[in-house]
Each structure stands twice: as structure tokens, then as C-alpha cells.
GROMACS .gro file of C-alpha atoms in nm:
model
  357
    1GLU     CA    1   0.001   0.000   0.000
    2LEU     CA    2   0.100   0.362  -0.055
    3HIS     CA    3   0.002   0.661   0.161
    4LEU     CA    4   0.002   1.006  -0.001
    5LEU     CA    5  -0.018   1.311   0.226
    6PRO     CA    6   0.006   1.689   0.176
    7SER     CA    7   0.285   1.776   0.425
    8GLN     CA    8   0.575   1.633   0.622
    9LYS     CA    9   0.389   1.704   0.946
   10ALA     CA   10   0.098   1.489   0.827
   11ILE     CA   11   0.342   1.214   0.735
   12HIS     CA   12   0.502   1.219   1.082
   13LYS     CA   13   0.159   1.193   1.247
   14GLU     CA   14   0.057   0.899   1.028
   15ILE     CA   15   0.384   0.716   1.085
   16ALA     CA   16   0.357   0.765   1.462
   17ARG     CA   17   0.028   0.570   1.456
   18CYS     CA   18   0.186   0.269   1.282
   19PRO     CA   19   0.282  -0.036   1.493
   20VAL     CA   20   0.630  -0.039   1.337
   21PRO     CA   21   0.715   0.321   1.235
   22ALA     CA   22   1.045   0.223   1.073
   23LEU     CA   23   0.865  -0.001   0.823
   24ALA     CA   24   0.616   0.274   0.736
   25LEU     CA   25   0.879   0.524   0.620
   26GLN     CA   26   0.900   0.379   0.271
   27ASN     CA   27   0.529   0.393   0.184
   28HIS     CA   28   0.437   0.741   0.320
   29LEU     CA   29   0.515   1.007   0.062
   30LEU     CA   30   0.434   1.362  -0.042
   31TRP     CA   31   0.278   1.409  -0.384
   32SER     CA   32   0.590   1.594  -0.497
   33GLU     CA   33   0.807   1.301  -0.384
   34LEU     CA   34   0.598   1.056  -0.585
   35VAL     CA   35   0.633   1.272  -0.897
   36GLU     CA   36   1.007   1.301  -0.838
   37LEU     CA   37   1.047   0.924  -0.802
   38LEU     CA   38   0.840   0.836  -1.109
   39GLY     CA   39   0.884   1.139  -1.335
   40THR     CA   40   1.256   1.215  -1.346
   41PRO     CA   41   1.357   1.217  -1.716
   42GLY     CA   42   1.676   1.063  -1.839
   43THR     CA   43   1.760   1.363  -2.059
   44GLY     CA   44   1.675   1.731  -2.068
   45ARG     CA   45   1.715   2.012  -1.821
   46LEU     CA   46   1.469   2.026  -1.533
   47MET     CA   47   1.332   2.362  -1.428
   48SER     CA   48   1.263   2.404  -1.057
   49PRO     CA   49   0.940   2.568  -0.931
   50VAL     CA   50   1.146   2.872  -0.828
   51MET     CA   51   1.272   2.916  -1.185
   52GLY     CA   52   0.918   2.858  -1.313
   53ARG     CA   53   0.778   3.137  -1.097
   54ARG     CA   54   1.064   3.359  -1.210
   55LEU     CA   55   0.974   3.288  -1.574
   56VAL     CA   56   0.611   3.388  -1.511
   57HIS     CA   57   0.737   3.701  -1.333
   58GLU     CA   58   0.940   3.796  -1.643
   59ILE     CA   59   0.642   3.746  -1.876
   60LEU     CA   60   0.423   3.969  -1.659
   61ALA     CA   61   0.696   4.234  -1.641
   62GLU     CA   62   0.750   4.248  -2.018
   63GLN     CA   63   0.387   4.311  -2.110
   64THR     CA   64   0.133   4.565  -1.987
   65LEU     CA   65  -0.133   4.322  -1.874
   66PRO     CA   66  -0.420   4.357  -1.627
   67TRP     CA   67  -0.238   4.109  -1.407
   68SER     CA   68   0.111   4.261  -1.432
   69LYS     CA   69   0.095   4.386  -1.075
   70LEU     CA   70   0.056   4.028  -0.951
   71ARG     CA   71   0.427   3.975  -0.999
   72HIS     CA   72   0.489   4.180  -0.684
   73ASP     CA   73   0.279   3.945  -0.468
   74ALA     CA   74   0.467   3.618  -0.404
   75SER     CA   75   0.155   3.428  -0.296
   76LEU     CA   76  -0.054   3.528  -0.599
   77LEU     CA   77   0.240   3.466  -0.832
   78SER     CA   78   0.283   3.117  -0.689
   79THR     CA   79  -0.091   3.046  -0.732
   80LEU     CA   80  -0.084   3.164  -1.092
   81TYR     CA   81   0.218   2.943  -1.163
   82ARG     CA   82   0.043   2.640  -1.010
   83ARG     CA   83  -0.262   2.692  -1.235
   84LEU     CA   84  -0.040   2.713  -1.543
   85ILE     CA   85   0.118   2.381  -1.440
   86ASP     CA   86  -0.226   2.224  -1.379
   87CYS     CA   87  -0.339   2.326  -1.729
   88ARG     CA   88  -0.025   2.180  -1.887
   89VAL     CA   89  -0.071   1.857  -1.692
   90ALA     CA   90  -0.429   1.833  -1.820
   91GLY     CA   91  -0.304   1.880  -2.175
   92VAL     CA   92  -0.467   2.220  -2.236
   93ASP     CA   93  -0.353   2.365  -2.568
   94PRO     CA   94  -0.352   2.749  -2.553
   95GLN     CA   95  -0.371   2.768  -2.933
   96ARG     CA   96  -0.715   2.601  -2.930
   97LEU     CA   97  -0.864   2.804  -2.648
   98LYS     CA   98  -1.124   3.061  -2.741
   99PRO     CA   99  -1.132   3.319  -2.460
  100THR     CA  100  -1.480   3.439  -2.371
  101SER     CA  101  -1.368   3.701  -2.119
  102GLU     CA  102  -1.073   3.930  -2.052
  103PRO     CA  103  -0.934   3.728  -1.759
  104LEU     CA  104  -0.945   3.409  -1.968
  105ALA     CA  105  -0.774   3.593  -2.255
  106VAL     CA  106  -0.493   3.706  -2.027
  107PHE     CA  107  -0.450   3.357  -1.883
  108THR     CA  108  -0.446   3.207  -2.232
  109TYR     CA  109  -0.171   3.447  -2.334
  110LEU     CA  110   0.033   3.361  -2.022
  111LEU     CA  111  -0.005   2.988  -2.085
  112SER     CA  112   0.103   3.033  -2.448
  113ALA     CA  113   0.402   3.255  -2.360
  114TYR     CA  114   0.511   3.023  -2.077
  115THR     CA  115   0.497   2.715  -2.299
  116GLU     CA  116   0.691   2.892  -2.576
  117ARG     CA  117   0.965   3.002  -2.334
  118LEU     CA  118   1.004   2.643  -2.211
  119ARG     CA  119   1.053   2.516  -2.565
  120HIS     CA  120   1.292   2.796  -2.649
  121HIS     CA  121   1.519   2.731  -2.352
  122GLY     CA  122   1.487   2.351  -2.373
  123PHE     CA  123   1.355   2.307  -2.020
  124ARG     CA  124   1.123   2.050  -1.868
  125ASP     CA  125   0.896   2.168  -1.588
  126GLU     CA  126   0.678   1.995  -1.327
  127ALA     CA  127   0.405   1.927  -1.582
  128ASP     CA  128   0.648   1.731  -1.801
  129ARG     CA  129   0.752   1.526  -1.500
  130VAL     CA  130   0.389   1.447  -1.418
  131LYS     CA  131   0.321   1.340  -1.777
  132LEU     CA  132   0.628   1.114  -1.768
  133ALA     CA  133   0.518   0.966  -1.434
  134VAL     CA  134   0.170   0.892  -1.573
  135ALA     CA  135   0.324   0.723  -1.878
  136ARG     CA  136   0.548   0.504  -1.662
  137ILE     CA  137   0.254   0.399  -1.445
  138LEU     CA  138   0.041   0.304  -1.747
  139GLU     CA  139   0.332   0.115  -1.906
  140ALA     CA  140   0.420  -0.057  -1.576
  141ARG     CA  141   0.773   0.085  -1.586
  142LEU     CA  142   0.782   0.141  -1.211
  143PRO     CA  143   1.059   0.119  -0.950
  144GLU     CA  144   1.063  -0.203  -0.751
  145ARG     CA  145   0.902  -0.046  -0.444
  146PHE     CA  146   0.589   0.053  -0.643
  147LYS     CA  147   0.536  -0.263  -0.849
  148ASP     CA  148   0.325  -0.453  -0.594
  149ILE     CA  149   0.103  -0.165  -0.478
  150GLN     CA  150  -0.257  -0.277  -0.434
  151CYS     CA  151  -0.409   0.023  -0.256
  152ILE     CA  152  -0.336   0.396  -0.236
  153TYR     CA  153  -0.457   0.596   0.065
  154VAL     CA  154  -0.498   0.971   0.010
  155ARG     CA  155  -0.536   1.183   0.320
  156GLY     CA  156  -0.570   1.558   0.383
  157LEU     CA  157  -0.562   1.676   0.020
  158GLY     CA  158  -0.830   1.926  -0.084
  159ASP     CA  159  -0.705   2.035  -0.428
  160PHE     CA  160  -0.696   1.748  -0.678
  161PHE     CA  161  -0.641   1.959  -0.989
  162GLY     CA  162  -0.336   1.873  -1.198
  163ALA     CA  163  -0.094   1.606  -1.084
  164PRO     CA  164  -0.303   1.429  -0.814
  165ILE     CA  165  -0.603   1.347  -1.034
  166GLU     CA  166  -0.387   1.238  -1.328
  167LEU     CA  167  -0.169   1.009  -1.114
  168LEU     CA  168  -0.472   0.852  -0.944
  169ARG     CA  169  -0.640   0.798  -1.283
  170ALA     CA  170  -0.329   0.618  -1.407
  171PHE     CA  171  -0.305   0.394  -1.100
  172LEU     CA  172  -0.675   0.307  -1.127
  173LYS     CA  173  -0.624   0.191  -1.485
  174ARG     CA  174  -0.364  -0.051  -1.349
  175GLY     CA  175  -0.626  -0.196  -1.109
  176VAL     CA  176  -0.498  -0.023  -0.793
  177LYS     CA  177  -0.765   0.058  -0.534
  178VAL     CA  178  -0.785   0.422  -0.416
  179ASP     CA  179  -0.913   0.528  -0.072
  180ILE     CA  180  -0.963   0.905  -0.027
  181VAL     CA  181  -1.043   1.095   0.291
  182MET     CA  182  -1.106   1.453   0.181
  183PRO     CA  183  -1.150   1.769   0.390
  184TYR     CA  184  -1.505   1.877   0.308
  185ASP     CA  185  -1.835   1.968   0.474
  186GLY     CA  186  -2.140   2.026   0.257
  187TYR     CA  187  -2.298   2.250   0.522
  188ARG     CA  188  -1.998   2.484   0.502
  189ALA     CA  189  -1.936   2.469   0.128
  190ARG     CA  190  -1.803   2.826   0.104
  191ALA     CA  191  -1.517   2.742   0.339
  192PHE     CA  192  -1.429   2.431   0.138
  193ALA     CA  193  -1.416   2.585  -0.210
  194PHE     CA  194  -1.125   2.390  -0.357
  195PRO     CA  195  -1.242   2.049  -0.224
  196GLY     CA  196  -1.589   2.128  -0.356
  197GLN     CA  197  -1.450   2.201  -0.704
  198SER     CA  198  -1.244   1.880  -0.689
  199LEU     CA  199  -1.546   1.658  -0.618
  200PRO     CA  200  -1.654   1.635  -0.986
  201LEU     CA  201  -1.301   1.525  -1.080
  202ILE     CA  202  -1.307   1.246  -0.822
  203GLU     CA  203  -1.657   1.137  -0.923
  204GLN     CA  204  -1.538   1.096  -1.282
  205LEU     CA  205  -1.265   0.850  -1.181
  206GLU     CA  206  -1.331   0.501  -1.313
  207GLY     CA  207  -1.235   0.211  -1.091
  208PRO     CA  208  -1.239   0.104  -0.725
  209VAL     CA  209  -1.254   0.441  -0.550
  210GLU     CA  210  -1.376   0.494  -0.191
  211LEU     CA  211  -1.443   0.855  -0.087
  212SER     CA  212  -1.518   0.984   0.263
  213PHE     CA  213  -1.502   1.329   0.421
  214ASP     CA  214  -1.331   1.494   0.714
  215ASP     CA  215  -1.529   1.800   0.832
  216LEU     CA  216  -1.225   1.931   1.027
  217LYS     CA  217  -1.440   2.027   1.322
  218GLY     CA  218  -1.203   1.864   1.568
  219ASP     CA  219  -1.265   1.811   1.936
  220GLY     CA  220  -1.124   1.910   2.271
  221PRO     CA  221  -1.112   2.252   2.439
  222LEU     CA  222  -1.059   2.443   2.112
  223GLN     CA  223  -1.342   2.274   1.922
  224ALA     CA  224  -1.555   2.587   1.885
  225LEU     CA  225  -1.263   2.797   1.762
  226ARG     CA  226  -1.151   2.529   1.519
  227ALA     CA  227  -1.499   2.498   1.372
  228SER     CA  228  -1.527   2.875   1.331
  229GLN     CA  229  -1.213   2.882   1.117
  230PHE     CA  230  -1.407   2.693   0.849
  231THR     CA  231  -1.734   2.886   0.866
  232LEU     CA  232  -1.601   3.227   0.755
  233GLU     CA  233  -1.787   3.372   1.055
  234THR     CA  234  -1.696   3.520   1.392
  235PRO     CA  235  -1.649   3.242   1.650
  236GLU     CA  236  -1.931   3.218   1.900
  237VAL     CA  237  -1.690   3.164   2.186
  238HIS     CA  238  -1.723   3.423   2.461
  239SER     CA  239  -1.495   3.253   2.714
  240LEU     CA  240  -1.188   3.210   2.494
  241THR     CA  241  -0.878   3.426   2.536
  242LEU     CA  242  -0.570   3.388   2.315
  243TRP     CA  243  -0.237   3.563   2.357
  244GLU     CA  244   0.130   3.514   2.283
  245SER     CA  245   0.396   3.629   2.524
  246HIS     CA  246   0.772   3.591   2.536
  247ASN     CA  247   0.779   3.675   2.908
  248ALA     CA  248   0.692   3.386   3.139
  249GLU     CA  249   0.593   3.600   3.438
  250ASP     CA  250   0.366   3.810   3.216
  251SER     CA  251   0.193   3.489   3.097
  252TYR     CA  252   0.141   3.364   3.455
  253GLY     CA  253  -0.016   3.693   3.556
  254LYS     CA  254  -0.250   3.701   3.259
  255ILE     CA  255  -0.359   3.341   3.313
  256ALA     CA  256  -0.430   3.393   3.683
  257THR     CA  257  -0.614   3.718   3.621
  258GLN     CA  258  -0.832   3.566   3.348
  259LEU     CA  259  -0.920   3.262   3.559
  260GLY     CA  260  -1.019   3.489   3.845
  261ARG     CA  261  -1.242   3.703   3.622
  262TRP     CA  262  -1.425   3.400   3.484
  263HIS     CA  263  -1.481   3.263   3.836
  264GLN     CA  264  -1.617   3.598   3.956
  265THR     CA  265  -1.871   3.594   3.672
  266GLY     CA  266  -2.001   3.257   3.784
  267VAL     CA  267  -1.801   3.018   3.563
  268PRO     CA  268  -1.725   2.696   3.758
  269TRP     CA  269  -1.359   2.595   3.786
  270HIS     CA  270  -1.417   2.262   3.611
  271GLN     CA  271  -1.540   2.441   3.298
  272MET     CA  272  -1.209   2.624   3.252
  273THR     CA  273  -0.920   2.495   3.044
  274ILE     CA  274  -0.563   2.615   2.990
  275VAL     CA  275  -0.397   2.523   2.660
  276SER     CA  276  -0.030   2.593   2.594
  277ARG     CA  277   0.204   2.497   2.314
  278GLU     CA  278   0.487   2.451   2.564
  279THR     CA  279   0.518   2.297   2.909
  280LEU     CA  280   0.407   2.557   3.163
  281LEU     CA  281   0.630   2.619   3.465
  282TRP     CA  282   0.374   2.712   3.726
  283ASN     CA  283   0.447   2.989   3.968
  284GLN     CA  284   0.276   3.050   4.304
  285ALA     CA  285   0.008   3.281   4.170
  286LEU     CA  286  -0.113   3.029   3.914
  287SER     CA  287  -0.074   2.724   4.141
  288ARG     CA  288  -0.298   2.888   4.402
  289TYR     CA  289  -0.593   2.873   4.160
  290LEU     CA  290  -0.518   2.526   4.030
  291LYS     CA  291  -0.475   2.355   4.368
  292ARG     CA  292  -0.826   2.438   4.482
  293SER     CA  293  -0.997   2.378   4.149
  294THR     CA  294  -1.049   2.119   3.879
  295ILE     CA  295  -0.914   2.330   3.591
  296ARG     CA  296  -0.794   2.119   3.300
  297VAL     CA  297  -0.448   2.184   3.160
  298HIS     CA  298  -0.335   2.078   2.812
  299HIS     CA  299   0.022   2.134   2.704
  300ARG     CA  300   0.297   1.978   2.498
  301ASP     CA  301   0.510   1.744   2.709
  302ALA     CA  302   0.877   1.838   2.701
  303GLN     CA  303   1.141   1.571   2.749
  304ASP     CA  304   1.503   1.625   2.837
  305MET     CA  305   1.702   1.484   2.545
  306GLU     CA  306   1.991   1.386   2.772
  307THR     CA  307   1.767   1.139   2.953
  308LEU     CA  308   1.701   0.938   2.637
  309PRO     CA  309   1.913   0.618   2.619
  310ALA     CA  310   2.017   0.683   2.261
  311MET     CA  311   2.129   1.038   2.342
  312ARG     CA  312   2.314   0.920   2.652
  313TRP     CA  313   2.494   0.661   2.437
  314LEU     CA  314   2.592   0.927   2.183
  315LEU     CA  315   2.718   1.174   2.446
  316THR     CA  316   2.912   0.897   2.623
  317ALA     CA  317   3.066   0.781   2.292
  318LEU     CA  318   3.182   1.134   2.219
  319SER     CA  319   3.324   1.166   2.570
  320VAL     CA  320   3.511   0.835   2.530
  321VAL     CA  321   3.686   0.960   2.219
  322LEU     CA  322   3.755   1.311   2.347
  323ASN     CA  323   3.894   1.191   2.682
  324GLY     CA  324   4.127   0.929   2.534
  325PHE     CA  325   3.924   0.613   2.602
  326GLN     CA  326   3.914   0.617   2.981
  327ARG     CA  327   3.832   0.275   3.125
  328GLU     CA  328   3.527   0.387   3.328
  329GLU     CA  329   3.374   0.567   3.033
  330VAL     CA  330   3.428   0.271   2.799
  331ILE     CA  331   3.254   0.041   3.050
  332GLU     CA  332   2.961   0.286   3.076
  333LEU     CA  333   2.937   0.299   2.695
  334LEU     CA  334   2.919  -0.081   2.671
  335HIS     CA  335   2.655  -0.085   2.945
  336LEU     CA  336   2.443   0.174   2.760
  337SER     CA  337   2.479  -0.030   2.441
  338GLU     CA  338   2.321  -0.329   2.616
  339LEU     CA  339   2.030  -0.110   2.732
  340LEU     CA  340   1.959   0.004   2.376
  341GLY     CA  341   1.896  -0.352   2.265
  342PRO     CA  342   1.977  -0.508   1.929
  343SER     CA  343   1.994  -0.175   1.742
  344VAL     CA  344   2.331  -0.093   1.903
  345GLY     CA  345   2.469  -0.396   2.080
  346ALA     CA  346   2.787  -0.433   2.284
  347SER     CA  347   2.959  -0.613   1.996
  348ASP     CA  348   2.883  -0.320   1.766
  349SER     CA  349   3.026  -0.075   2.020
  350ALA     CA  350   3.337  -0.290   2.070
  351ARG     CA  351   3.388  -0.309   1.692
  352LEU     CA  352   3.354   0.067   1.656
  353LEU     CA  353   3.595   0.125   1.942
  354ARG     CA  354   3.852  -0.113   1.796
  355GLN     CA  355   3.827   0.058   1.459
  356SER     CA  356   3.892   0.389   1.636
  357GLY     CA  357   4.213   0.249   1.789
   0.00000   0.00000   0.00000
């Protein structure tokens, strides 16, 4: 099976849920990594996305177009470049387009000028790599790790235009099953514009496709705020206070003051929650409220790296070398090696030490 995700953070979360994370590293990929593995040509010069955006920037700068000012906005320039790539992946020929509006006419000109510049300079862009990847999938010219794939799991992707839909269509023609969990909520369609526009593309796929939705409402103490982010409305949360502070004492004072205000207005202690991205070091003012209450606290657990066996082994190994292989430190290193188990055994440590003299 193959798992395709939109970000490295999503990959790390998925791998952490696997029984054997080390074995899951090979089959969890970004879409860009899949294209890179399958669509690298043997000849020709590859143009990076940075160079592609620069090429679009030059085209906009050379002509007085309604969109020429877009070149000064990095985000809009990147979006425009992505749509040009999506059209090339889909095989859109700018010469056959008949613009029915001014924006479409401008986009058609950009697509034509961009394609002509590629040919002139002899470059291959991301669209060419996707086309090559699709061809290799259909012709079963795949690397060994992809030859036995029976199911592809797609998670977290909301925009299927371009490479994703073409790659999935190619795998489906080879009999591979596709399981998609897509961020979408029909009751909040305005907030899920791109997933909504991608639905017709997915519905047109032929083959064993399973589609389900993630409404991204979430749970826990920030559920109401999380839901409001996808409603395009003001959150109906009157007892939520957010702030960012680089001064610990300032944070303690604000937290204690806010808890006290809520309690004075009649809010029970057990209905209050403190959420922090880092481990909170409680001072006396804050502890006084928490000791006599049932306030919930959610924070990221911090762990001292030096307490980890693997880190202790590494620091001890460095100390052994730097201090000239003192007997006590060598014995401690061998002892730590036994604690780490088969990954770094005593025999491995002894071999490394002998090789080091």
C-alpha cells in the first residue's frame, strides 16, 4: 500500500500511529516526492518551481497586462504558476482556447508565452515530469518499491487539480484501489471551495474508489474555535482568550487574572481549560488557583534529550573519544549499548571502538 499526504507534518503523524514506524517510512510520501520518483527524465534540463515562478514574473513584467501587478505578490504569483502547471498537466492547448472574457484571454496568453519560453530554452517543468510519471505507471515501468502496490490511501488533500487526479487515474487503470479521505463539509461549502470544485473530478474516476469526508471540526477545548475557522464567521466563543507572550511571568499573571475574572462571573472551575504549546512552569500565583480547582491543563510534554538512552549513548561515545578512552567511560558505553537492545549492541560498540584504535 502507498500513503500520499500533503505535508511532512501529516506524514510524521501517520507514521507515529503505525505499529512499526520504521517499516512505514517507505510507503508514506508527499505528492511531490511521488512525482520526483516516477517522473525524473533521463535527458533534458529540469526547471525548478522557483525558476518557473521567475519565468512567469518575467512574462508579466514584459507586457502591460491587467495582471502585471501580480508579480509583486509572491503568494498570488505562486498560485498563478500552479494553475499554469495544472493546465499543462491536463493537456490544455492554448492555441485552441477561445477566450470568452478578458481574464481568460490574459490567462491564455500567459499559458502560451510560458509554454513557448520552455521550448525555447529547452527546459522540462513539473508538468512534463507528471506526464512522464503517468506514462510510466500506465506502461508498468515502475521502481521495484511501487510494483506490488494494491491500494493507495490519500489523506488531507483538498485540491486534486493537476498532478493528483492524473496520477490517481493512471493507477486506477492498473487496477490499484484508491481510498480518499477529503476535507469537506457540505454544510460549510463556502469554506471548502477547492475540495468542492475537486469533487466532480473524483466522481469521474473509473475504478475502485472509496471517498469519505473529514469535516475538520475537531474536538477538545478548542473545538468551537476550530470549527469557526471553516465557517467564515466570527467564532461564537465568549470565554476564549488567546495571547502570545515571550515573558513567562507576564503569561502567569494574565492566566491567573483571566481565571479569576471568569470565576467571579459565575463560571465553575471545572469548565475552565488552559492550553499551551509549551510545558508551563507554574508559579505560586497560578498554582494557588489550580490547587483548589479542577481546571484542566493541556500542554505539549517536554522531554530532556539527555535522559534518552540513545542520546546518553551518543554523548558517552563522544566523551570516550575526546577523553582518550578512559576505562570507566568505555565500560559505561558498553553498558548503555546493552540497554539500547539489538539496534546498538555491545559487539557493535566494541567493533567501533577497535576501529577507532
